[in-house]
Amino acid sequence: VLSKRMTAVANMVTPGSITADIGRDHGFVSIYLIEKHVCSKVIAMDINDGPLKRAKEHIAQRNLSKYIEIRQSDGAKALNYCEDAEKHLDVDSMIAAGIGGRLMIKIMEDSMEKILSMKEIILQPQSEIAKVRHFLIKHGFSIVNEDMVFDEGKYYQIIKAIPYTKEKRELTLYEEWY
């Protein structure tokens, strides 16, 4: 059973997405996304081997190994481009939750081209929320949904953002004025 906070994070994922679950040391969000039929595939990623072993065990216990791939990765670095003419990423959505804002920004900076090619990112920074928002706006993302959840005596903010091309951003800003 997911916490109220992590359920709110998972519920921000657009149904039908193939999602990278960054920093998922236990795999429970990935499991939830598959069991609730939100995603057809999830790539659960963490930098450390130990947490990935735990995630793999939980996924195997639920017989979901063919739907959830485990990758050891520093942030989004182990995401791959598919071999086709369009050069699209093997995921179209990303979750990064339960980590500090500074680390979240570093993860995005280190893989900016990959992050910008996704349809959506769902973020739940544990700190420095204003810096995360500033980073998103500065790097061409539009915040399209937000939620705040009270869980275990603390408030958590969840942000869903989509990348915009310059043309789309100008059109959106223009439409807001008229």
CSV table of N, CA and C in Angstrom, one decimal:
chain,number,residue,atom,x,y,z
A,1,VAL,N,0.9,-1.2,0.0
A,1,VAL,CA,0.0,0.0,0.0
A,1,VAL,C,0.9,1.2,0.0
A,2,LEU,N,0.6,2.1,-0.9
A,2,LEU,CA,1.4,3.4,-1.0
A,2,LEU,C,0.9,4.4,0.0
A,3,SER,N,1.8,5.2,0.4
A,3,SER,CA,1.5,6.3,1.3
A,3,SER,C,0.6,7.3,0.5
A,4,LYS,N,-0.1,8.2,1.3
A,4,LYS,CA,-0.9,9.2,0.7
A,4,LYS,C,-0.1,10.0,-0.3
A,5,ARG,N,1.1,10.4,0.1
A,5,ARG,CA,2.0,11.2,-0.7
A,5,ARG,C,2.3,10.5,-2.0
A,6,MET,N,2.8,9.3,-1.9
A,6,MET,CA,3.2,8.6,-3.1
A,6,MET,C,2.0,8.2,-4.0
A,7,THR,N,0.9,8.0,-3.5
A,7,THR,CA,-0.3,7.7,-4.3
A,7,THR,C,-0.7,9.0,-5.1
A,8,ALA,N,-0.6,10.2,-4.5
A,8,ALA,CA,-0.8,11.4,-5.2
A,8,ALA,C,0.2,11.6,-6.3
A,9,VAL,N,1.5,11.3,-6.1
A,9,VAL,CA,2.5,11.3,-7.1
A,9,VAL,C,2.1,10.4,-8.3
A,10,ALA,N,1.8,9.2,-8.0
A,10,ALA,CA,1.5,8.2,-9.0
A,10,ALA,C,0.3,8.6,-9.8
A,11,ASN,N,-0.7,9.2,-9.1
A,11,ASN,CA,-1.9,9.6,-9.8
A,11,ASN,C,-1.8,10.7,-10.7
A,12,MET,N,-0.6,11.4,-10.7
A,12,MET,CA,-0.4,12.5,-11.7
A,12,MET,C,0.1,12.0,-13.0
A,13,VAL,N,0.5,10.7,-13.1
A,13,VAL,CA,1.0,10.1,-14.3
A,13,VAL,C,-0.1,10.0,-15.3
A,14,THR,N,0.1,10.4,-16.5
A,14,THR,CA,-1.0,10.3,-17.6
A,14,THR,C,-1.1,8.8,-17.9
A,15,PRO,N,-2.4,8.3,-17.9
A,15,PRO,CA,-2.6,6.9,-18.3
A,15,PRO,C,-2.1,6.6,-19.7
A,16,GLY,N,-1.5,5.5,-19.8
A,16,GLY,CA,-0.9,5.1,-21.1
A,16,GLY,C,0.6,5.4,-21.2
A,17,SER,N,1.1,6.1,-20.3
A,17,SER,CA,2.5,6.5,-20.3
A,17,SER,C,3.5,5.3,-20.1
A,18,ILE,N,4.7,5.4,-20.6
A,18,ILE,CA,5.8,4.6,-20.2
A,18,ILE,C,6.6,5.4,-19.3
A,19,THR,N,6.8,5.0,-18.1
A,19,THR,CA,7.4,5.9,-17.1
A,19,THR,C,8.7,5.5,-16.5
A,20,ALA,N,9.6,6.4,-16.3
A,20,ALA,CA,10.8,6.2,-15.6
A,20,ALA,C,10.6,6.6,-14.2
A,21,ASP,N,10.8,5.8,-13.2
A,21,ASP,CA,10.6,6.0,-11.8
A,21,ASP,C,12.0,6.2,-11.2
A,22,ILE,N,12.5,7.4,-11.1
A,22,ILE,CA,13.8,7.7,-10.7
A,22,ILE,C,14.0,7.7,-9.2
A,23,GLY,N,15.0,7.0,-8.7
A,23,GLY,CA,15.2,6.9,-7.3
A,23,GLY,C,14.3,6.0,-6.5
A,24,ARG,N,13.8,5.0,-7.1
A,24,ARG,CA,12.8,4.1,-6.5
A,24,ARG,C,13.4,3.0,-5.8
A,25,ASP,N,13.8,3.2,-4.6
A,25,ASP,CA,14.5,2.1,-3.9
A,25,ASP,C,13.7,0.9,-3.5
A,26,HIS,N,12.4,1.0,-3.5
A,26,HIS,CA,11.5,-0.1,-3.1
A,26,HIS,C,10.7,-0.6,-4.2
A,27,GLY,N,10.4,0.2,-5.2
A,27,GLY,CA,9.6,-0.3,-6.4
A,27,GLY,C,8.1,-0.2,-6.2
A,28,PHE,N,7.6,0.3,-5.1
A,28,PHE,CA,6.2,0.3,-4.9
A,28,PHE,C,5.4,1.2,-5.8
A,29,VAL,N,5.9,2.4,-6.2
A,29,VAL,CA,5.3,3.2,-7.1
A,29,VAL,C,5.2,2.5,-8.5
A,30,SER,N,6.3,1.9,-8.9
A,30,SER,CA,6.3,1.2,-10.2
A,30,SER,C,5.2,0.1,-10.2
A,31,ILE,N,5.2,-0.6,-9.1
A,31,ILE,CA,4.2,-1.7,-9.0
A,31,ILE,C,2.8,-1.1,-9.0
A,32,TYR,N,2.5,0.0,-8.3
A,32,TYR,CA,1.2,0.6,-8.3
A,32,TYR,C,0.8,1.0,-9.8
A,33,LEU,N,1.7,1.6,-10.5
A,33,LEU,CA,1.4,2.1,-11.8
A,33,LEU,C,1.0,1.0,-12.8
A,34,ILE,N,1.6,-0.2,-12.6
A,34,ILE,CA,1.3,-1.4,-13.4
A,34,ILE,C,0.0,-2.0,-12.9
A,35,GLU,N,-0.1,-2.2,-11.6
A,35,GLU,CA,-1.3,-2.9,-11.1
A,35,GLU,C,-2.6,-2.1,-11.3
A,36,LYS,N,-2.5,-0.8,-11.3
A,36,LYS,CA,-3.7,0.1,-11.6
A,36,LYS,C,-3.9,0.4,-13.0
A,37,HIS,N,-3.1,-0.3,-13.9
A,37,HIS,CA,-3.2,-0.1,-15.4
A,37,HIS,C,-3.0,1.3,-15.8
A,38,VAL,N,-2.2,2.1,-15.1
A,38,VAL,CA,-1.8,3.4,-15.5
A,38,VAL,C,-0.8,3.4,-16.6
A,39,CYS,N,0.2,2.5,-16.5
A,39,CYS,CA,1.3,2.4,-17.4
A,39,CYS,C,1.4,0.9,-17.9
A,40,SER,N,1.9,0.8,-19.2
A,40,SER,CA,2.1,-0.5,-19.7
A,40,SER,C,3.5,-1.0,-19.4
A,41,LYS,N,4.4,-0.1,-19.1
A,41,LYS,CA,5.8,-0.4,-18.7
A,41,LYS,C,6.3,0.7,-17.8
A,42,VAL,N,7.2,0.3,-16.9
A,42,VAL,CA,7.8,1.2,-16.0
A,42,VAL,C,9.3,0.8,-15.9
A,43,ILE,N,10.2,1.8,-15.9
A,43,ILE,CA,11.6,1.5,-15.7
A,43,ILE,C,11.9,2.1,-14.3
A,44,ALA,N,12.2,1.2,-13.3
A,44,ALA,CA,12.5,1.6,-12.0
A,44,ALA,C,14.0,1.8,-11.9
A,45,MET,N,14.4,3.0,-11.5
A,45,MET,CA,15.9,3.3,-11.5
A,45,MET,C,16.3,3.8,-10.1
A,46,ASP,N,17.5,3.4,-9.8
A,46,ASP,CA,18.2,4.0,-8.6
A,46,ASP,C,19.7,3.9,-8.8
A,47,ILE,N,20.4,4.7,-8.1
A,47,ILE,CA,21.9,4.7,-8.3
A,47,ILE,C,22.5,3.6,-7.5
A,48,ASN,N,21.9,3.1,-6.4
A,48,ASN,CA,22.5,2.1,-5.5
A,48,ASN,C,22.0,0.7,-5.8
A,49,ASP,N,22.9,-0.2,-5.7
A,49,ASP,CA,22.5,-1.6,-6.0
A,49,ASP,C,21.6,-2.2,-5.0
A,50,GLY,N,21.8,-2.0,-3.7
A,50,GLY,CA,21.0,-2.5,-2.6
A,50,GLY,C,19.5,-2.2,-2.8
A,51,PRO,N,19.1,-0.9,-2.9
A,51,PRO,CA,17.7,-0.6,-3.1
A,51,PRO,C,17.1,-1.3,-4.3
A,52,LEU,N,17.9,-1.4,-5.4
A,52,LEU,CA,17.4,-2.1,-6.6
A,52,LEU,C,17.1,-3.5,-6.4
A,53,LYS,N,17.9,-4.2,-5.5
A,53,LYS,CA,17.7,-5.6,-5.2
A,53,LYS,C,16.4,-5.7,-4.5
A,54,ARG,N,16.1,-4.8,-3.5
A,54,ARG,CA,14.8,-4.8,-2.8
A,54,ARG,C,13.6,-4.6,-3.8
A,55,ALA,N,13.8,-3.6,-4.7
A,55,ALA,CA,12.7,-3.4,-5.7
A,55,ALA,C,12.5,-4.6,-6.5
A,56,LYS,N,13.6,-5.2,-6.9
A,56,LYS,CA,13.5,-6.4,-7.8
A,56,LYS,C,12.7,-7.5,-7.1
A,57,GLU,N,13.0,-7.7,-5.8
A,57,GLU,CA,12.3,-8.7,-5.0
A,57,GLU,C,10.8,-8.4,-4.9
A,58,HIS,N,10.4,-7.2,-4.6
A,58,HIS,CA,9.0,-6.8,-4.5
A,58,HIS,C,8.3,-7.0,-5.9
A,59,ILE,N,9.0,-6.6,-6.9
A,59,ILE,CA,8.4,-6.8,-8.3
A,59,ILE,C,8.2,-8.2,-8.6
A,60,ALA,N,9.2,-9.1,-8.3
A,60,ALA,CA,9.1,-10.5,-8.5
A,60,ALA,C,8.0,-11.1,-7.7
A,61,GLN,N,7.8,-10.7,-6.5
A,61,GLN,CA,6.7,-11.2,-5.6
A,61,GLN,C,5.4,-11.0,-6.2
A,62,ARG,N,5.2,-9.9,-7.0
A,62,ARG,CA,3.9,-9.6,-7.6
A,62,ARG,C,3.9,-10.1,-9.0
A,63,ASN,N,4.9,-10.8,-9.5
A,63,ASN,CA,5.0,-11.4,-10.8
A,63,ASN,C,4.8,-10.3,-11.9
A,64,LEU,N,5.5,-9.2,-11.7
A,64,LEU,CA,5.5,-8.0,-12.6
A,64,LEU,C,6.8,-7.8,-13.4
A,65,SER,N,7.7,-8.7,-13.3
A,65,SER,CA,9.0,-8.5,-13.9
A,65,SER,C,9.0,-8.2,-15.4
A,66,LYS,N,8.0,-8.7,-16.1
A,66,LYS,CA,7.9,-8.4,-17.6
A,66,LYS,C,7.4,-7.0,-17.9
A,67,TYR,N,6.8,-6.3,-16.8
A,67,TYR,CA,6.3,-5.0,-17.0
A,67,TYR,C,7.2,-3.9,-16.4
A,68,ILE,N,8.0,-4.3,-15.4
A,68,ILE,CA,8.8,-3.3,-14.7
A,68,ILE,C,10.3,-3.7,-14.9
A,69,GLU,N,11.0,-2.9,-15.6
A,69,GLU,CA,12.5,-3.1,-15.8
A,69,GLU,C,13.3,-2.4,-14.7
A,70,ILE,N,14.3,-3.0,-14.2
A,70,ILE,CA,15.1,-2.4,-13.2
A,70,ILE,C,16.4,-1.9,-13.9
A,71,ARG,N,16.8,-0.7,-13.6
A,71,ARG,CA,18.1,-0.2,-14.2
A,71,ARG,C,18.8,0.6,-13.1
A,72,GLN,N,20.1,0.3,-13.0
A,72,GLN,CA,21.0,1.1,-12.1
A,72,GLN,C,21.4,2.3,-12.8
A,73,SER,N,21.1,3.4,-12.3
A,73,SER,CA,21.4,4.7,-13.0
A,73,SER,C,21.6,5.9,-12.0
A,74,ASP,N,22.5,6.7,-12.4
A,74,ASP,CA,22.6,8.0,-11.8
A,74,ASP,C,21.6,8.9,-12.4
A,75,GLY,N,20.5,9.1,-11.8
A,75,GLY,CA,19.4,9.9,-12.3
A,75,GLY,C,18.8,9.3,-13.6
A,76,ALA,N,18.6,10.1,-14.6
A,76,ALA,CA,18.0,9.6,-15.9
A,76,ALA,C,19.1,9.2,-16.9
A,77,LYS,N,20.3,9.1,-16.5
A,77,LYS,CA,21.4,8.8,-17.5
A,77,LYS,C,21.3,7.5,-18.2
A,78,ALA,N,20.7,6.4,-17.6
A,78,ALA,CA,20.6,5.1,-18.2
A,78,ALA,C,19.3,5.0,-19.1
A,79,LEU,N,18.6,6.1,-19.2
A,79,LEU,CA,17.5,6.0,-20.2
A,79,LEU,C,18.1,6.0,-21.6
A,80,ASN,N,17.4,5.3,-22.5
A,80,ASN,CA,18.0,5.2,-23.9
A,80,ASN,C,17.1,5.7,-24.9
A,81,TYR,N,17.7,6.0,-26.1
A,81,TYR,CA,16.9,6.4,-27.2
A,81,TYR,C,16.6,5.2,-28.0
A,82,CYS,N,15.4,5.1,-28.5
A,82,CYS,CA,15.0,4.0,-29.4
A,82,CYS,C,15.6,4.2,-30.7
A,83,GLU,N,15.9,3.1,-31.4
A,83,GLU,CA,16.5,3.1,-32.7
A,83,GLU,C,15.4,3.3,-33.8
A,84,ASP,N,15.0,4.5,-34.0
A,84,ASP,CA,14.1,4.8,-35.1
A,84,ASP,C,14.4,6.2,-35.6
A,85,ALA,N,13.7,6.6,-36.7
A,85,ALA,CA,14.0,7.9,-37.3
A,85,ALA,C,13.7,9.1,-36.5
A,86,GLU,N,12.7,8.9,-35.5
A,86,GLU,CA,12.3,10.0,-34.7
A,86,GLU,C,13.2,10.3,-33.5
A,87,LYS,N,14.1,9.3,-33.2
A,87,LYS,CA,15.0,9.5,-32.0
A,87,LYS,C,14.2,9.8,-30.7
A,88,HIS,N,13.3,9.0,-30.4
A,88,HIS,CA,12.5,9.2,-29.1
A,88,HIS,C,13.1,8.3,-28.0
A,89,LEU,N,12.8,8.8,-26.8
A,89,LEU,CA,13.3,8.1,-25.6
A,89,LEU,C,12.5,6.8,-25.3
A,90,ASP,N,13.1,5.9,-24.6
A,90,ASP,CA,12.3,4.7,-24.3
A,90,ASP,C,11.2,4.9,-23.2
A,91,VAL,N,11.1,6.1,-22.7
A,91,VAL,CA,10.0,6.5,-21.8
A,91,VAL,C,9.4,7.8,-22.3
A,92,ASP,N,8.2,8.1,-21.9
A,92,ASP,CA,7.7,9.4,-22.2
A,92,ASP,C,7.3,10.2,-21.0
A,93,SER,N,7.5,9.6,-19.8
A,93,SER,CA,7.2,10.3,-18.5
A,93,SER,C,8.2,9.9,-17.5
A,94,MET,N,8.3,10.8,-16.5
A,94,MET,CA,9.3,10.6,-15.4
A,94,MET,C,8.8,11.0,-14.1
A,95,ILE,N,9.1,10.2,-13.1
A,95,ILE,CA,8.8,10.6,-11.7
A,95,ILE,C,10.1,10.7,-11.0
A,96,ALA,N,10.2,11.8,-10.2
A,96,ALA,CA,11.3,12.0,-9.3
A,96,ALA,C,10.7,12.5,-8.0
A,97,ALA,N,10.6,11.7,-6.9
A,97,ALA,CA,9.9,12.0,-5.7
A,97,ALA,C,10.7,11.6,-4.5
A,98,GLY,N,10.6,12.4,-3.4
A,98,GLY,CA,11.2,12.1,-2.2
A,98,GLY,C,12.7,12.4,-2.1
A,99,ILE,N,13.1,13.2,-3.0
A,99,ILE,CA,14.5,13.7,-3.0
A,99,ILE,C,14.6,15.2,-2.8
A,100,GLY,N,15.7,15.7,-2.4
A,100,GLY,CA,15.8,17.2,-2.3
A,100,GLY,C,15.8,17.9,-3.6
A,101,GLY,N,15.4,19.1,-3.5
A,101,GLY,CA,15.3,20.0,-4.7
A,101,GLY,C,16.6,20.1,-5.4
A,102,ARG,N,17.7,20.3,-4.7
A,102,ARG,CA,19.0,20.5,-5.3
A,102,ARG,C,19.4,19.3,-6.1
A,103,LEU,N,19.2,18.1,-5.6
A,103,LEU,CA,19.5,16.8,-6.3
A,103,LEU,C,18.6,16.6,-7.5
A,104,MET,N,17.3,17.0,-7.3
A,104,MET,CA,16.3,16.9,-8.4
A,104,MET,C,16.8,17.8,-9.6
A,105,ILE,N,17.2,19.0,-9.3
A,105,ILE,CA,17.7,19.9,-10.3
A,105,ILE,C,19.0,19.3,-11.0
A,106,LYS,N,19.9,18.7,-10.2
A,106,LYS,CA,21.1,18.1,-10.8
A,106,LYS,C,20.7,17.0,-11.7
A,107,ILE,N,19.8,16.1,-11.3
A,107,ILE,CA,19.3,15.0,-12.2
A,107,ILE,C,18.8,15.6,-13.5
A,108,MET,N,18.0,16.6,-13.5
A,108,MET,CA,17.5,17.2,-14.7
A,108,MET,C,18.6,17.8,-15.5
A,109,GLU,N,19.5,18.6,-14.9
A,109,GLU,CA,20.6,19.2,-15.6
A,109,GLU,C,21.5,18.2,-16.3
A,110,ASP,N,21.8,17.1,-15.6
A,110,ASP,CA,22.7,16.0,-16.1
A,110,ASP,C,22.1,15.3,-17.3
A,111,SER,N,20.8,15.4,-17.5
A,111,SER,CA,20.1,14.6,-18.6
A,111,SER,C,19.1,15.5,-19.3
A,112,MET,N,19.4,16.8,-19.5
A,112,MET,CA,18.4,17.8,-19.9
A,112,MET,C,17.8,17.4,-21.3
A,113,GLU,N,18.7,16.9,-22.2
A,113,GLU,CA,18.1,16.6,-23.6
A,113,GLU,C,17.1,15.5,-23.4
A,114,LYS,N,17.3,14.5,-22.6
A,114,LYS,CA,16.4,13.4,-22.4
A,114,LYS,C,15.1,13.9,-21.7
A,115,ILE,N,15.3,14.7,-20.7
A,115,ILE,CA,14.1,15.3,-19.9
A,115,ILE,C,13.2,16.1,-20.8
A,116,LEU,N,13.9,16.9,-21.7
A,116,LEU,CA,13.1,17.8,-22.6
A,116,LEU,C,12.3,17.0,-23.6
A,117,SER,N,12.8,15.7,-23.9
A,117,SER,CA,12.1,14.9,-24.9
A,117,SER,C,10.9,14.2,-24.3
A,118,MET,N,10.7,14.2,-23.0
A,118,MET,CA,9.6,13.6,-22.4
A,118,MET,C,8.3,14.4,-22.5
A,119,LYS,N,7.2,13.7,-22.4
A,119,LYS,CA,5.9,14.4,-22.5
A,119,LYS,C,5.5,15.0,-21.2
A,120,GLU,N,6.0,14.5,-20.1
A,120,GLU,CA,5.7,15.0,-18.8
A,120,GLU,C,6.7,14.6,-17.7
A,121,ILE,N,6.9,15.4,-16.7
A,121,ILE,CA,7.7,15.0,-15.5
A,121,ILE,C,6.8,15.3,-14.3
A,122,ILE,N,6.9,14.4,-13.3
A,122,ILE,CA,6.2,14.6,-12.1
A,122,ILE,C,7.2,14.6,-11.0
A,123,LEU,N,7.2,15.7,-10.2
A,123,LEU,CA,8.3,16.0,-9.2
A,123,LEU,C,7.7,16.2,-7.9
A,124,GLN,N,8.3,15.6,-6.9
A,124,GLN,CA,7.9,15.9,-5.5
A,124,GLN,C,9.2,16.2,-4.7
A,125,PRO,N,9.6,17.4,-4.8
A,125,PRO,CA,10.9,17.8,-4.1
A,125,PRO,C,10.6,17.8,-2.5
A,126,GLN,N,11.6,17.3,-1.8
A,126,GLN,CA,11.5,17.4,-0.3
A,126,GLN,C,12.0,18.7,0.2
A,127,SER,N,12.6,19.5,-0.6
A,127,SER,CA,13.1,20.8,-0.1
A,127,SER,C,13.3,21.7,-1.4
A,128,GLU,N,13.6,23.0,-1.1
A,128,GLU,CA,13.9,24.0,-2.2
A,128,GLU,C,12.9,23.9,-3.3
A,129,ILE,N,11.7,23.9,-3.0
A,129,ILE,CA,10.6,23.9,-4.0
A,129,ILE,C,10.7,25.1,-4.9
A,130,ALA,N,10.9,26.3,-4.4
A,130,ALA,CA,11.0,27.5,-5.2
A,130,ALA,C,12.1,27.4,-6.2
A,131,LYS,N,13.3,26.8,-5.9
A,131,LYS,CA,14.4,26.6,-6.8
A,131,LYS,C,14.0,25.6,-7.9
A,132,VAL,N,13.2,24.6,-7.6
A,132,VAL,CA,12.8,23.6,-8.6
A,132,VAL,C,11.8,24.3,-9.6
A,133,ARG,N,10.9,25.1,-9.0
A,133,ARG,CA,10.0,25.8,-9.9
A,133,ARG,C,10.7,26.8,-10.8
A,134,HIS,N,11.7,27.5,-10.3
A,134,HIS,CA,12.5,28.5,-11.1
A,134,HIS,C,13.2,27.7,-12.2
A,135,PHE,N,13.8,26.6,-11.8
A,135,PHE,CA,14.5,25.8,-12.8
A,135,PHE,C,13.6,25.4,-13.9
A,136,LEU,N,12.4,24.9,-13.6
A,136,LEU,CA,11.5,24.4,-14.6
A,136,LEU,C,11.1,25.6,-15.6
A,137,ILE,N,10.8,26.7,-15.0
A,137,ILE,CA,10.4,27.8,-15.9
A,137,ILE,C,11.5,28.3,-16.7
A,138,LYS,N,12.7,28.4,-16.1
A,138,LYS,CA,13.9,28.9,-16.8
A,138,LYS,C,14.3,28.0,-18.0
A,139,HIS,N,14.0,26.7,-17.9
A,139,HIS,CA,14.4,25.7,-18.9
A,139,HIS,C,13.2,25.2,-19.8
A,140,GLY,N,12.2,26.0,-19.9
A,140,GLY,CA,11.1,25.8,-20.8
A,140,GLY,C,10.1,24.8,-20.5
A,141,PHE,N,9.8,24.7,-19.2
A,141,PHE,CA,8.7,23.8,-18.8
A,141,PHE,C,7.5,24.6,-18.4
A,142,SER,N,6.4,24.1,-18.6
A,142,SER,CA,5.1,24.7,-18.1
A,142,SER,C,4.6,23.8,-17.0
A,143,ILE,N,4.3,24.4,-15.8
A,143,ILE,CA,3.6,23.6,-14.8
A,143,ILE,C,2.2,23.5,-15.1
A,144,VAL,N,1.7,22.3,-15.3
A,144,VAL,CA,0.3,22.1,-15.7
A,144,VAL,C,-0.6,21.5,-14.6
A,145,ASN,N,0.0,21.0,-13.5
A,145,ASN,CA,-0.9,20.5,-12.4
A,145,ASN,C,0.0,20.5,-11.2
A,146,GLU,N,-0.7,20.8,-10.0
A,146,GLU,CA,0.0,20.7,-8.7
A,146,GLU,C,-1.0,20.2,-7.7
A,147,ASP,N,-0.4,19.6,-6.7
A,147,ASP,CA,-1.2,19.1,-5.6
A,147,ASP,C,-0.3,19.2,-4.3
A,148,MET,N,-1.0,19.4,-3.2
A,148,MET,CA,-0.4,19.4,-1.9
A,148,MET,C,-1.0,18.4,-1.1
A,149,VAL,N,-0.2,17.5,-0.5
A,149,VAL,CA,-0.8,16.4,0.3
A,149,VAL,C,-0.2,16.5,1.7
A,150,PHE,N,-1.1,16.3,2.7
A,150,PHE,CA,-0.6,16.2,4.1
A,150,PHE,C,-0.5,14.7,4.4
A,151,ASP,N,0.7,14.3,4.8
A,151,ASP,CA,0.9,12.9,5.0
A,151,ASP,C,2.0,12.7,6.1
A,152,GLU,N,1.7,11.9,7.1
A,152,GLU,CA,2.6,11.7,8.2
A,152,GLU,C,3.1,13.0,8.9
A,153,GLY,N,2.2,13.9,9.1
A,153,GLY,CA,2.5,15.1,9.8
A,153,GLY,C,3.2,16.2,9.0
A,154,LYS,N,3.3,16.0,7.7
A,154,LYS,CA,4.0,17.0,6.9
A,154,LYS,C,3.3,17.3,5.6
A,155,TYR,N,3.4,18.5,5.0
A,155,TYR,CA,2.9,18.8,3.7
A,155,TYR,C,3.9,18.5,2.6
A,156,TYR,N,3.4,18.0,1.6
A,156,TYR,CA,4.3,17.7,0.4
A,156,TYR,C,3.6,18.3,-0.8
A,157,GLN,N,4.5,19.0,-1.6
A,157,GLN,CA,4.0,19.6,-2.9
A,157,GLN,C,4.4,18.7,-4.0
A,158,ILE,N,3.5,18.5,-5.0
A,158,ILE,CA,3.7,17.7,-6.1
A,158,ILE,C,3.5,18.5,-7.4
A,159,ILE,N,4.4,18.5,-8.3
A,159,ILE,CA,4.4,19.3,-9.5
A,159,ILE,C,4.4,18.4,-10.7
A,160,LYS,N,3.5,18.7,-11.7
A,160,LYS,CA,3.5,18.0,-13.0
A,160,LYS,C,3.8,19.1,-14.0
A,161,ALA,N,4.9,18.9,-14.8
A,161,ALA,CA,5.3,19.9,-15.8
A,161,ALA,C,5.5,19.2,-17.1
A,162,ILE,N,5.3,20.0,-18.2
A,162,ILE,CA,5.6,19.5,-19.5
A,162,ILE,C,6.5,20.5,-20.2
A,163,PRO,N,7.4,19.9,-21.0
A,163,PRO,CA,8.3,20.8,-21.7
A,163,PRO,C,7.6,21.5,-22.9
A,164,TYR,N,8.0,22.7,-23.2
A,164,TYR,CA,7.4,23.4,-24.3
A,164,TYR,C,8.6,23.8,-25.3
A,165,THR,N,8.3,23.8,-26.5
A,165,THR,CA,9.2,24.3,-27.5
A,165,THR,C,9.0,25.8,-27.4
A,166,LYS,N,9.9,26.6,-28.0
A,166,LYS,CA,9.9,28.0,-27.9
A,166,LYS,C,8.6,28.5,-28.6
A,167,GLU,N,8.2,27.9,-29.8
A,167,GLU,CA,7.1,28.3,-30.5
A,167,GLU,C,5.8,28.0,-29.7
A,168,LYS,N,5.7,26.9,-29.0
A,168,LYS,CA,4.5,26.6,-28.2
A,168,LYS,C,4.5,27.6,-27.0
A,169,ARG,N,5.6,27.9,-26.4
A,169,ARG,CA,5.6,28.8,-25.2
A,169,ARG,C,5.2,30.2,-25.7
A,170,GLU,N,5.6,30.7,-26.8
A,170,GLU,CA,5.2,32.0,-27.2
A,170,GLU,C,3.7,32.0,-27.5
A,171,LEU,N,3.2,31.0,-28.1
A,171,LEU,CA,1.8,30.9,-28.4
A,171,LEU,C,1.0,30.9,-27.2
A,172,THR,N,1.4,30.1,-26.2
A,172,THR,CA,0.7,30.0,-24.9
A,172,THR,C,0.7,31.4,-24.2
A,173,LEU,N,1.8,32.0,-24.2
A,173,LEU,CA,1.9,33.4,-23.6
A,173,LEU,C,1.0,34.3,-24.3
A,174,TYR,N,1.0,34.3,-25.6
A,174,TYR,CA,0.2,35.2,-26.4
A,174,TYR,C,-1.3,34.9,-26.1
A,175,GLU,N,-1.7,33.7,-26.0
A,175,GLU,CA,-3.1,33.3,-25.8
A,175,GLU,C,-3.5,33.8,-24.4
A,176,GLU,N,-2.6,33.8,-23.4
A,176,GLU,CA,-3.0,34.3,-22.1
A,176,GLU,C,-3.3,35.8,-22.1
A,177,TRP,N,-2.8,36.5,-23.0
A,177,TRP,CA,-3.0,38.0,-23.0
A,177,TRP,C,-4.3,38.3,-23.7
A,178,TYR,N,-4.8,37.4,-24.6
A,178,TYR,CA,-6.0,37.8,-25.4
A,178,TYR,C,-7.1,36.8,-25.2
